[in-house]
Amino acid sequence: MAIRSFLILFILFFFSSLNPILSLYEDQVGLVDWHQQYLGKVKQAVFHTHKTGRKRVVVSTEENVVASLDLRQGEIFWRHVLGSNDVIDGIDIALGKYVITLSSGGSILRAWNLPDGQMVWESSLRGPKHSKSLFLVRTNLKIEKDNIVIIFSNGRLNAVSCMDGEVLWEKDFEGESLKVQQVIQPPGSNLIYVVGFASSSLFEMYQINALNGELLKHESAAFSGGFLGEVSPVFSETVVALDSTGLILLTISFQNGKISFHQMPISNLVKDSFGPAKIIPSSVTGIFAIKMNAVTIVIRVKDESKLEVVEKTNHETSISDALSISEGQQAFALVQHASHEIHLRVKLAHNWDDNLLKESVKMDQHRGLVHKVYINNYIRTDKSYGFRALIVMEDHSLLLLQQGEIVWSREDGLASIIDVTTSELPVERDGVSVAKVEHNLFEWLKGHMLKLKGTLMLASPQDIAAIQSMRLKNSEKSKMTRDHNGFRKLLIVLTRAGKLFALHTGDGHIVWSHLLQSLQKSKVCQHPIGLNLYKWQVPHHHAMDENPSVLVIGKCGPSSDAPGALSFVDTYTGKELSSLSLVHSVAQVIPLPYTDSTEQCLHLLIDADKHAHLYPKTPEAISIFEREFSNIYWYSVEDDNGIIKGHALRGKCTGEVADEVCFETRELWSIVFPSESEKIIAAVTRKLNEVVHTQAKVIADQEVMYKYISRNLLFVATVALKGSVEIGSVTPEESWLVAYLIDTVTGRILHQVTHHGSQGPVHAVFSENWVVYHYFNLKAHRYEMSVIEIYDQSRADNKDVWKLVLGKHNLTSPISLYSRPDVITKSQSYFFTHSVKAIAVTSTTKGITSKQLLIGTIGDQVLALDKRFLDPRRTVNPTQAEKEEGIIPLIDSLPIIPQSYVTHALRVEGLRGIITVPAKLESTTLVFAHGVDLFFTQLAPSRTYDSLTDDFNYALLLITIVALLAAIFVTWTLSERKELQENWR
Amino acid sequence: MAFSCKNSSKFNGFSSCIKMVMVGTSAIMMQQRTLAMEASLCVKKSKKKGADSVTRPNSQISAAMAAVTPLLLLLLLSSAPSFSSGSRNAYNINGRVKIPQGLGLGTKGYALPGRMSNVKVLLNGGQNITFLRPDGYFSFHNIPAGTHLIEVSAIGYFFSPVRVDVSARNPGKVQAALTENRKGLSELVLEPLREEQYYEIREPFSIMSLLKSPMGLMVGFMLAVAFLMPKLVENMDPEEMRRAQEEMRSQGVPSLSSLLPGGARN
């Protein structure tokens, strides 16, 4: 009895020694997680290298990031991610210490402190009308030590003080149809020219005093030919434009207020000219470029009106902005692409024939073409000018070139990930050495002594640093082979630039990258868009020698009937195995749960005309597919019309597109939401590969509840039409939110609940038999999270656990979705503090481990929240039995425990998605969060019960064993002595 | 406060519960102090340029002068005209984020990014995002009348979202309330409810933790068996013991010494 109670005590102690919260010690940061910071495709770059001290470049990107980079290494000094509708229109450096950004369609002007990124001031600019044309012009005008910037936005010209953001003067341009094309500030004068077109054939010029905004002159002249596109300023009082046909170049000069036109047909300049041209604006004095089809023509303007072609090339060419290097001298860079190399030339604006610099740099083909180039100069030791060029490539990467070398490069394409999938690494073969054995015994001992010191808290700071680096350097982590626990995988990510990257989960390094040909701009496909990634071939069992591959689906252009494009990429080597340009469009992709003999997964592509196309197009795939013909159902959600439809297959295609793999479809059911009162804002279904361990759930009083587990459940949330706008403009009375659970095979609505006084946005996650969704409660003015659990009532009579164990149950009775399901639902709602950007749920191999919700909060952190907190069976005072079962007493809000942020003290800026992948070890799940930043970690929702953790106290184990051994010997000698004494007696 | 504390103590441990209450009360005290000091006018129609320059604090004002600013603001605002007229239905929301100095610096070993430059202020779940000026002020421009939600995102601090009513009828009146504890704010000064510790604190090495661990218990148990059991046996009646020993011998249960290799000698 005593021993038994002792044992109970022992077990109690054992469990109390385990920490109830899943958390991290500060020295464990970076052991299993990694964090990478990116910027996105650079839109504009400004160098800051004048002063002594750190050389920087300030960039603004398409991900709305403004950042200051170290020019030597490309590291981020500071970075700010602006709101998604706060698009950056222009940046500049003023006063040598402030970064000025213009954003939100030219209505917000901010200044940031250059050294540390602290915002200094913010101004709101407004104008009389909304217009697209925006300009941020730096001036050298000085008014009492202050610089001013001239901003044209929304039909108003503003002069803003750089010191405190005060608007010094403003001038409206309220001409009815005036489209301002350029704002020119001739250097060294106090004048500003605003030029634009009015009513398509009128050229307007305004001359304004930069010091007080006074209108000095206003001239206009008509040109019967009309104008097309943009203008390019060539001199301070001359611009170049194209006529409305795009065949004649116009040189417009407005010297001394007199407007004069000079026409020059392009065919006179270029012999074999074809088609209309487009002006590529540049700020270089006397030089501009036009583009006709793929031909780029650089033209020099001489003496106001004489045009001269200086270069004509078929290669992709980018021209940098002008850089004034000394008094009256302007330099600019030209970058041309030639297969494996890029040619960089820096020239003086007035001297085309000589090159200041000519370099060729070998370039990885998978970076694509050069999209933008920015140059900066420095003075070499021999007092000549040296140039460095910052180039933005087609794959959104950023490179710094200097002296013919790539000094640094940043893979900023990873800031805009579209889709993620994973792939296993190759199995370890005989040839591959297993683990790196420690070099010698001494080092091994030293390492372990250090670790022992660390665990006994005797280590000095240097020792701690040594231990930390030892842990991080662990070569096991980033090995290129599969590991026993399944922690090492490849993350295959598709970026907006159409580039595929493979990242290693161990440390996040790029294993390979591939610019997909099918997603590149070409003659047939002008605006390719990457859509999705699917696992195409997952070899296991009988196709072990094949490499796994992924399927990349894209389409040409944003319209719904744009033709699709497929690519198949080997995930070990990154080679594109094949690519297909489809004749049909891709509206929906359904990965089928069938594979052929080479482990290729069958995919069904539904086009805009509701035809289904099967891939791979092999006879074997077709025969497999035909066997399962009647079991294939899918649904489609049409948000705009408020219709959800269920579909099934009907038969082979007929008509002109008779194809072996084309199938006709039929509509089974449709749910039409009343368009005047409800609008679909979210539709979520279960993950296809989710594993559920058990259907039965034993509750406190030995009773069993059966989860209603169906892959065909769809959660749909609709809001009242008025509530579909943003928070802050509706009252609780006029907004409501309805949540539906719909069976996608029959179209039956299994459950429906209305939340009055609530509105979107709704973020939801569906797993097993429950759905959790996040929405805004207008009455309480707080966010809420609700859970709906759905249980199968038809098996409720199998209450007895013994019946279940002995097999006397009716679980083997056939299940069909057509029989009316007898389900009950339980639901509960809780307050949640933060806005949410994404919700995901942990997933493990066998589904035994309890689940955690991963909530991406508005602060770009990821919070792990136990599913137990969202259990509809929570009550205010749970009974003893319920407490034993683990039911938490009910409170009105969900707890936010800082230690359970999986991103700990980091932010995943611009968070967009959270992906969970099961590891082979049941207790562990891999979490990848992506946005502008990337973050990866391993999570164990119920702690690692199936393996020893890294911080397992080996020292204590060793001490215990030694102590036990010592005790054995002591007792042995004692007992021996005693026996001897007894024998003598 | 007490209610939520009682429940969260289940997970956070008792100590954090106490800390929370303390932080909470100190926050309330600070609130009351600032209430008395600062001006209450924060939302107003920004049609006129003059208003803009009034509400925008001069960037020159240093942090040391932060305490004086409210008074200055009050003076300026009282002299500013009221802006009831205006064609457009857009308002500005101006406010301030205050992070008490004592809160961030107290912890050791955990470097908090005390810089204000990484603090974001979000309106209506990210519809508008703005940043703080060096003195902690922020503003949202062109906001329509209605009930809005302001959230503050700062690593290391927990801020309650704030409900802000911008009414078209009487511009210039702000109604703000913390949504977490439904406490009203008479002006928009946002302070963290508590500090957030993202890492567990490693407990220093101690004998007790060693003994309490499963290994320590095992050793303790073995030692108890090894040393206390013979004592128990000694205290037994010798006759009874002999009988027991004989019984054991007859059953062939080997003694401890015979089990060990040395036991074979006798």
Coordinates of N, CA, C and O in Angstrom, one line a residue, chain A residues 222-337:
Chain A
A222 N -2.2 73.5 -79.8 CA -2.9 72.3 -80.3 C -2.1 71.6 -81.3 O -1.3 72.2 -82.1
F223 N -2.1 70.3 -81.3 CA -1.5 69.5 -82.3 C -2.5 68.5 -82.8 O -3.1 67.7 -82.1
S224 N -2.8 68.6 -84.1 CA -3.9 67.9 -84.6 C -3.8 66.4 -84.6 O -4.8 65.7 -84.5
G225 N -2.5 65.9 -84.5 CA -2.3 64.5 -84.5 C -2.6 63.8 -83.2 O -2.7 62.6 -83.2
G226 N -2.8 64.6 -82.2 CA -3.0 63.9 -80.9 C -1.8 63.4 -80.3 O -0.7 63.4 -80.9
F227 N -1.9 62.9 -79.1 CA -0.7 62.3 -78.4 C -1.0 60.9 -77.8 O -2.1 60.5 -77.6
L228 N 0.1 60.2 -77.7 CA 0.0 58.8 -77.2 C 1.0 58.6 -76.0 O 2.1 58.9 -76.1
G229 N 0.5 58.1 -75.0 CA 1.3 57.6 -73.9 C 2.1 58.7 -73.2 O 1.6 59.8 -73.1
E230 N 3.3 58.4 -72.8 CA 4.1 59.2 -72.0 C 5.0 60.2 -72.7 O 5.2 60.0 -73.9
V231 N 5.5 61.1 -72.0 CA 6.5 62.0 -72.6 C 7.8 61.8 -71.9 O 7.8 61.3 -70.8
S232 N 8.9 62.1 -72.6 CA 10.2 62.0 -72.0 C 10.9 63.3 -72.0 O 11.0 63.9 -73.1
P233 N 11.3 63.9 -70.9 CA 12.0 65.2 -71.0 C 13.4 64.9 -71.5 O 14.1 64.1 -71.0
V234 N 13.8 65.7 -72.5 CA 15.2 65.6 -72.9 C 16.0 66.8 -72.5 O 17.2 66.6 -72.2
F235 N 15.5 67.9 -72.6 CA 16.1 69.1 -72.0 C 15.2 69.7 -71.0 O 14.0 69.3 -70.9
S236 N 15.7 70.7 -70.3 CA 14.8 71.3 -69.3 C 13.6 72.0 -69.9 O 12.6 72.2 -69.2
E237 N 13.7 72.4 -71.1 CA 12.5 73.0 -71.8 C 12.1 72.3 -73.0 O 11.5 72.9 -73.9
T238 N 12.4 71.1 -73.1 CA 12.0 70.3 -74.3 C 11.6 68.9 -73.9 O 12.3 68.3 -73.0
V239 N 10.5 68.4 -74.4 CA 10.1 67.0 -74.1 C 9.9 66.3 -75.5 O 9.7 67.0 -76.5
V240 N 9.9 65.0 -75.4 CA 9.6 64.2 -76.6 C 8.3 63.4 -76.4 O 8.2 62.9 -75.3
A241 N 7.5 63.4 -77.4 CA 6.2 62.6 -77.2 C 6.0 61.9 -78.6 O 6.7 62.1 -79.5
L242 N 5.0 61.0 -78.5 CA 4.6 60.3 -79.8 C 3.2 60.8 -80.2 O 2.4 61.1 -79.3
D243 N 2.9 60.8 -81.4 CA 1.6 61.2 -81.9 C 0.6 60.0 -81.7 O 1.1 58.9 -81.3
S244 N -0.7 60.2 -81.9 CA -1.6 59.2 -81.5 C -1.5 57.9 -82.3 O -1.9 56.8 -81.9
T245 N -0.8 57.9 -83.5 CA -0.6 56.7 -84.2 C 0.6 55.9 -83.7 O 0.7 54.7 -84.0
G246 N 1.5 56.6 -83.0 CA 2.7 55.9 -82.5 C 3.7 55.8 -83.6 O 4.7 55.0 -83.4
L247 N 3.6 56.5 -84.7 CA 4.6 56.4 -85.8 C 5.4 57.7 -85.9 O 6.4 57.6 -86.6
I248 N 5.0 58.8 -85.3 CA 5.7 60.0 -85.5 C 6.2 60.5 -84.1 O 5.4 60.6 -83.2
L249 N 7.5 60.9 -84.1 CA 8.0 61.4 -82.9 C 7.9 62.9 -82.9 O 8.1 63.6 -83.9
L250 N 7.5 63.5 -81.7 CA 7.3 64.9 -81.6 C 8.2 65.5 -80.7 O 8.4 65.0 -79.5
T251 N 8.9 66.5 -81.1 CA 9.8 67.2 -80.2 C 9.1 68.5 -79.8 O 8.8 69.3 -80.7
I252 N 8.8 68.6 -78.6 CA 8.0 69.8 -78.2 C 8.9 70.7 -77.3 O 9.4 70.2 -76.3
S253 N 9.1 71.9 -77.7 CA 10.0 72.7 -76.9 C 9.1 73.9 -76.5 O 8.2 74.4 -77.2
F254 N 9.3 74.4 -75.3 CA 8.5 75.5 -74.8 C 9.5 76.5 -74.2 O 9.3 77.1 -73.1
Q255 N 10.5 76.8 -74.9 CA 11.5 77.8 -74.5 C 10.8 79.2 -74.5 O 10.1 79.5 -75.4
N256 N 11.1 79.9 -73.5 CA 10.6 81.3 -73.3 C 9.1 81.3 -73.4 O 8.5 82.3 -73.9
G257 N 8.4 80.3 -73.1 CA 7.0 80.3 -73.1 C 6.4 80.1 -74.5 O 5.2 80.1 -74.6
K258 N 7.2 79.8 -75.5 CA 6.6 79.6 -76.8 C 6.7 78.1 -77.1 O 7.7 77.5 -77.0
I259 N 5.5 77.6 -77.4 CA 5.5 76.1 -77.7 C 5.7 75.9 -79.2 O 5.0 76.5 -80.0
S260 N 6.6 75.0 -79.5 CA 6.7 74.7 -80.9 C 6.9 73.2 -81.1 O 7.4 72.5 -80.2
F261 N 6.3 72.6 -82.1 CA 6.3 71.2 -82.4 C 7.3 70.9 -83.5 O 7.3 71.6 -84.5
H262 N 8.0 69.8 -83.4 CA 8.8 69.3 -84.6 C 8.4 67.9 -84.8 O 8.4 67.1 -83.8
Q263 N 8.0 67.5 -86.0 CA 7.6 66.1 -86.3 C 8.7 65.4 -86.9 O 9.5 65.9 -87.7
M264 N 8.8 64.1 -86.6 CA 9.8 63.3 -87.2 C 9.3 61.9 -87.3 O 9.1 61.2 -86.2
P265 N 8.9 61.4 -88.5 CA 8.4 60.0 -88.6 C 9.5 59.0 -88.2 O 10.6 59.2 -88.6
I266 N 9.1 58.0 -87.4 CA 10.1 57.0 -87.0 C 10.8 56.3 -88.2 O 11.9 56.0 -88.2
S267 N 10.0 56.2 -89.3 CA 10.5 55.5 -90.4 C 11.6 56.2 -91.1 O 12.5 55.7 -91.8
N268 N 11.7 57.6 -90.8 CA 12.9 58.3 -91.4 C 14.1 58.0 -90.6 O 15.2 58.2 -91.1
L269 N 13.9 57.7 -89.3 CA 15.1 57.4 -88.5 C 15.6 55.9 -88.6 O 16.8 55.7 -88.7
V270 N 14.6 55.1 -88.6 CA 14.9 53.6 -88.7 C 14.4 53.1 -90.0 O 13.2 53.3 -90.3
K271 N 15.2 52.4 -90.7 CA 14.8 51.9 -92.1 C 13.6 51.0 -91.9 O 12.5 51.2 -92.4
D272 N 13.9 49.9 -91.3 CA 12.9 48.8 -91.2 C 12.0 48.9 -90.0 O 12.0 48.1 -89.1
S273 N 11.3 50.0 -89.9 CA 10.5 50.2 -88.7 C 9.2 49.5 -88.9 O 8.7 49.3 -90.0
F274 N 8.7 49.0 -87.8 CA 7.4 48.2 -87.9 C 6.6 48.5 -86.7 O 7.0 48.4 -85.5
G275 N 5.4 48.9 -86.9 CA 4.4 49.0 -85.9 C 4.6 50.2 -85.0 O 5.6 50.9 -85.1
P276 N 3.6 50.5 -84.2 CA 3.7 51.7 -83.3 C 4.8 51.5 -82.2 O 5.1 50.4 -81.8
A277 N 5.4 52.6 -81.8 CA 6.4 52.6 -80.8 C 5.9 53.0 -79.5 O 4.8 53.5 -79.3
K278 N 6.8 52.8 -78.5 CA 6.5 53.2 -77.1 C 7.7 53.9 -76.5 O 8.8 53.5 -76.7
I279 N 7.4 55.0 -75.9 CA 8.5 55.8 -75.3 C 8.9 55.2 -73.9 O 8.0 54.9 -73.1
I280 N 10.2 55.0 -73.7 CA 10.7 54.5 -72.4 C 11.2 55.8 -71.7 O 12.2 56.3 -72.2
P281 N 10.5 56.3 -70.7 CA 11.0 57.6 -70.2 C 12.3 57.5 -69.5 O 12.6 56.5 -68.9
S282 N 13.1 58.4 -69.7 CA 14.4 58.5 -69.0 C 14.7 59.9 -68.6 O 14.1 60.8 -69.2
S283 N 15.5 60.1 -67.6 CA 15.8 61.4 -67.1 C 17.1 61.9 -67.7 O 17.6 62.9 -67.2
V284 N 17.7 61.2 -68.6 CA 19.0 61.6 -69.1 C 18.8 62.8 -70.1 O 18.0 62.7 -71.0
T285 N 19.6 63.8 -69.9 CA 19.6 64.9 -70.8 C 19.9 64.6 -72.2 O 21.0 64.0 -72.5
G286 N 19.1 64.9 -73.2 CA 19.4 64.7 -74.6 C 19.3 63.3 -75.1 O 19.5 63.1 -76.3
I287 N 18.8 62.4 -74.3 CA 18.7 61.0 -74.8 C 17.4 60.4 -74.3 O 17.0 60.6 -73.2
F288 N 16.8 59.7 -75.2 CA 15.6 58.9 -74.8 C 15.6 57.6 -75.6 O 16.3 57.5 -76.6
A289 N 14.7 56.8 -75.2 CA 14.6 55.5 -75.9 C 13.2 55.2 -76.3 O 12.3 55.6 -75.6
I290 N 13.0 54.5 -77.4 CA 11.7 54.0 -77.8 C 11.8 52.5 -78.0 O 12.9 52.0 -78.3
K291 N 10.7 51.9 -77.9 CA 10.6 50.4 -78.1 C 9.6 50.1 -79.1 O 8.5 50.5 -79.0
M292 N 10.0 49.3 -80.1 CA 9.1 48.8 -81.1 C 9.2 47.3 -81.1 O 10.2 46.8 -81.4
N293 N 8.1 46.6 -80.8 CA 8.1 45.2 -80.6 C 9.3 44.8 -79.7 O 9.3 45.3 -78.5
A294 N 10.3 44.1 -80.2 CA 11.3 43.7 -79.3 C 12.6 44.5 -79.5 O 13.6 44.3 -78.9
V295 N 12.5 45.5 -80.4 CA 13.6 46.3 -80.7 C 13.7 47.6 -79.9 O 12.7 48.3 -79.8
T296 N 14.8 47.8 -79.3 CA 15.0 49.1 -78.5 C 15.9 50.0 -79.3 O 16.9 49.6 -79.8
I297 N 15.4 51.2 -79.4 CA 16.2 52.2 -80.2 C 16.5 53.4 -79.2 O 15.6 54.0 -78.6
V298 N 17.7 53.7 -79.1 CA 18.2 54.8 -78.3 C 18.4 56.0 -79.3 O 19.1 55.9 -80.3
I299 N 17.8 57.1 -78.9 CA 17.8 58.3 -79.8 C 18.4 59.5 -79.1 O 18.1 59.7 -77.9
R300 N 19.3 60.2 -79.8 CA 19.9 61.4 -79.2 C 19.3 62.6 -79.8 O 19.0 62.6 -81.0
V301 N 19.0 63.6 -79.0 CA 18.4 64.8 -79.5 C 19.5 65.9 -79.6 O 20.2 66.1 -78.6
K302 N 19.7 66.5 -80.8 CA 20.7 67.5 -80.9 C 20.0 68.8 -81.3 O 19.1 68.8 -82.1
D303 N 20.5 69.8 -80.7 CA 20.0 71.2 -81.0 C 18.5 71.2 -81.1 O 17.9 71.5 -82.2
E304 N 17.8 71.0 -80.1 CA 16.4 71.1 -80.0 C 15.6 70.1 -80.8 O 14.7 69.4 -80.3
S305 N 15.9 70.0 -82.1 CA 14.9 69.2 -82.9 C 15.6 68.2 -83.7 O 14.9 67.4 -84.4
K306 N 16.9 68.1 -83.8 CA 17.5 67.1 -84.6 C 17.6 65.8 -83.9 O 18.1 65.8 -82.8
L307 N 17.0 64.7 -84.5 CA 17.1 63.4 -83.8 C 18.1 62.5 -84.5 O 18.2 62.6 -85.7
E308 N 18.7 61.7 -83.8 CA 19.7 60.9 -84.3 C 19.7 59.5 -83.6 O 19.8 59.5 -82.4
V309 N 19.6 58.4 -84.4 CA 19.6 57.1 -83.8 C 21.1 56.8 -83.4 O 22.0 56.8 -84.2
V310 N 21.3 56.4 -82.1 CA 22.7 56.1 -81.8 C 22.8 54.6 -81.5 O 23.9 54.0 -81.6
E311 N 21.7 54.0 -81.2 CA 21.8 52.5 -81.0 C 20.5 51.8 -81.3 O 19.4 52.4 -81.0
K312 N 20.6 50.7 -81.9 CA 19.4 49.9 -82.2 C 19.8 48.5 -81.9 O 20.7 47.9 -82.4
T313 N 19.0 47.9 -81.0 CA 19.4 46.5 -80.6 C 18.2 45.6 -80.4 O 17.1 46.1 -80.0
N314 N 18.4 44.4 -80.6 CA 17.4 43.4 -80.3 C 17.4 42.9 -78.9 O 16.5 42.2 -78.5
H315 N 18.5 43.1 -78.2 CA 18.6 42.6 -76.8 C 17.8 43.4 -75.9 O 17.5 44.6 -76.1
E316 N 17.4 42.8 -74.8 CA 16.6 43.5 -73.8 C 17.6 44.6 -73.2 O 18.7 44.3 -72.8
T317 N 17.1 45.8 -73.1 CA 18.0 46.9 -72.7 C 17.3 47.6 -71.5 O 16.1 47.9 -71.6
S318 N 18.0 48.0 -70.5 CA 17.5 48.8 -69.5 C 18.4 50.0 -69.4 O 19.6 49.9 -69.5
I319 N 17.8 51.2 -69.1 CA 18.6 52.4 -69.0 C 18.3 53.0 -67.6 O 17.2 53.0 -67.1
S320 N 19.4 53.4 -67.0 CA 19.3 53.9 -65.6 C 18.9 55.4 -65.7 O 18.9 56.0 -66.8
D321 N 18.6 55.9 -64.6 CA 18.3 57.4 -64.5 C 19.7 58.1 -64.5 O 20.7 57.5 -64.4
A322 N 19.6 59.4 -64.8 CA 20.9 60.1 -64.9 C 21.4 60.3 -63.5 O 20.7 60.5 -62.5
L323 N 22.8 60.3 -63.5 CA 23.5 60.5 -62.2 C 24.4 61.7 -62.5 O 25.3 61.6 -63.4
S324 N 24.3 62.8 -61.8 CA 25.2 63.9 -62.1 C 26.5 63.7 -61.3 O 26.4 63.5 -60.0
I325 N 27.6 63.5 -62.0 CA 28.8 63.2 -61.3 C 29.7 64.4 -61.0 O 30.4 64.4 -60.0
S326 N 29.5 65.4 -61.8 CA 30.3 66.6 -61.5 C 29.5 67.8 -62.1 O 28.4 67.6 -62.7
E327 N 30.0 69.0 -62.0 CA 29.3 70.1 -62.6 C 28.9 69.9 -64.0 O 29.8 69.8 -64.9
G328 N 27.7 69.8 -64.3 CA 27.2 69.8 -65.7 C 27.4 68.4 -66.4 O 27.2 68.3 -67.5
Q329 N 27.9 67.5 -65.7 CA 28.1 66.2 -66.3 C 27.2 65.1 -65.8 O 27.0 65.0 -64.6
Q330 N 26.6 64.5 -66.7 CA 25.6 63.4 -66.3 C 26.1 62.1 -66.8 O 26.5 62.0 -68.0
A331 N 25.9 61.1 -66.0 CA 26.3 59.8 -66.4 C 25.0 58.9 -66.3 O 24.1 59.2 -65.6
F332 N 25.0 57.9 -67.2 CA 23.9 56.9 -67.1 C 24.4 55.6 -67.5 O 25.4 55.5 -68.1
A333 N 23.6 54.6 -67.1 CA 24.1 53.2 -67.4 C 23.1 52.5 -68.4 O 21.9 52.8 -68.3
L334 N 23.6 51.7 -69.2 CA 22.8 50.9 -70.1 C 23.2 49.4 -69.8 O 24.4 49.1 -69.7
V335 N 22.2 48.6 -69.6 CA 22.5 47.2 -69.4 C 21.8 46.4 -70.5 O 20.6 46.6 -70.8
Q336 N 22.6 45.5 -71.1 CA 22.0 44.7 -72.1 C 22.2 43.2 -71.8 O 23.2 42.9 -71.2
H337 N 21.3 42.5 -72.2 CA 21.3 41.1 -71.8 C 21.7 40.2 -73.0 O 21.2 40.4 -74.1

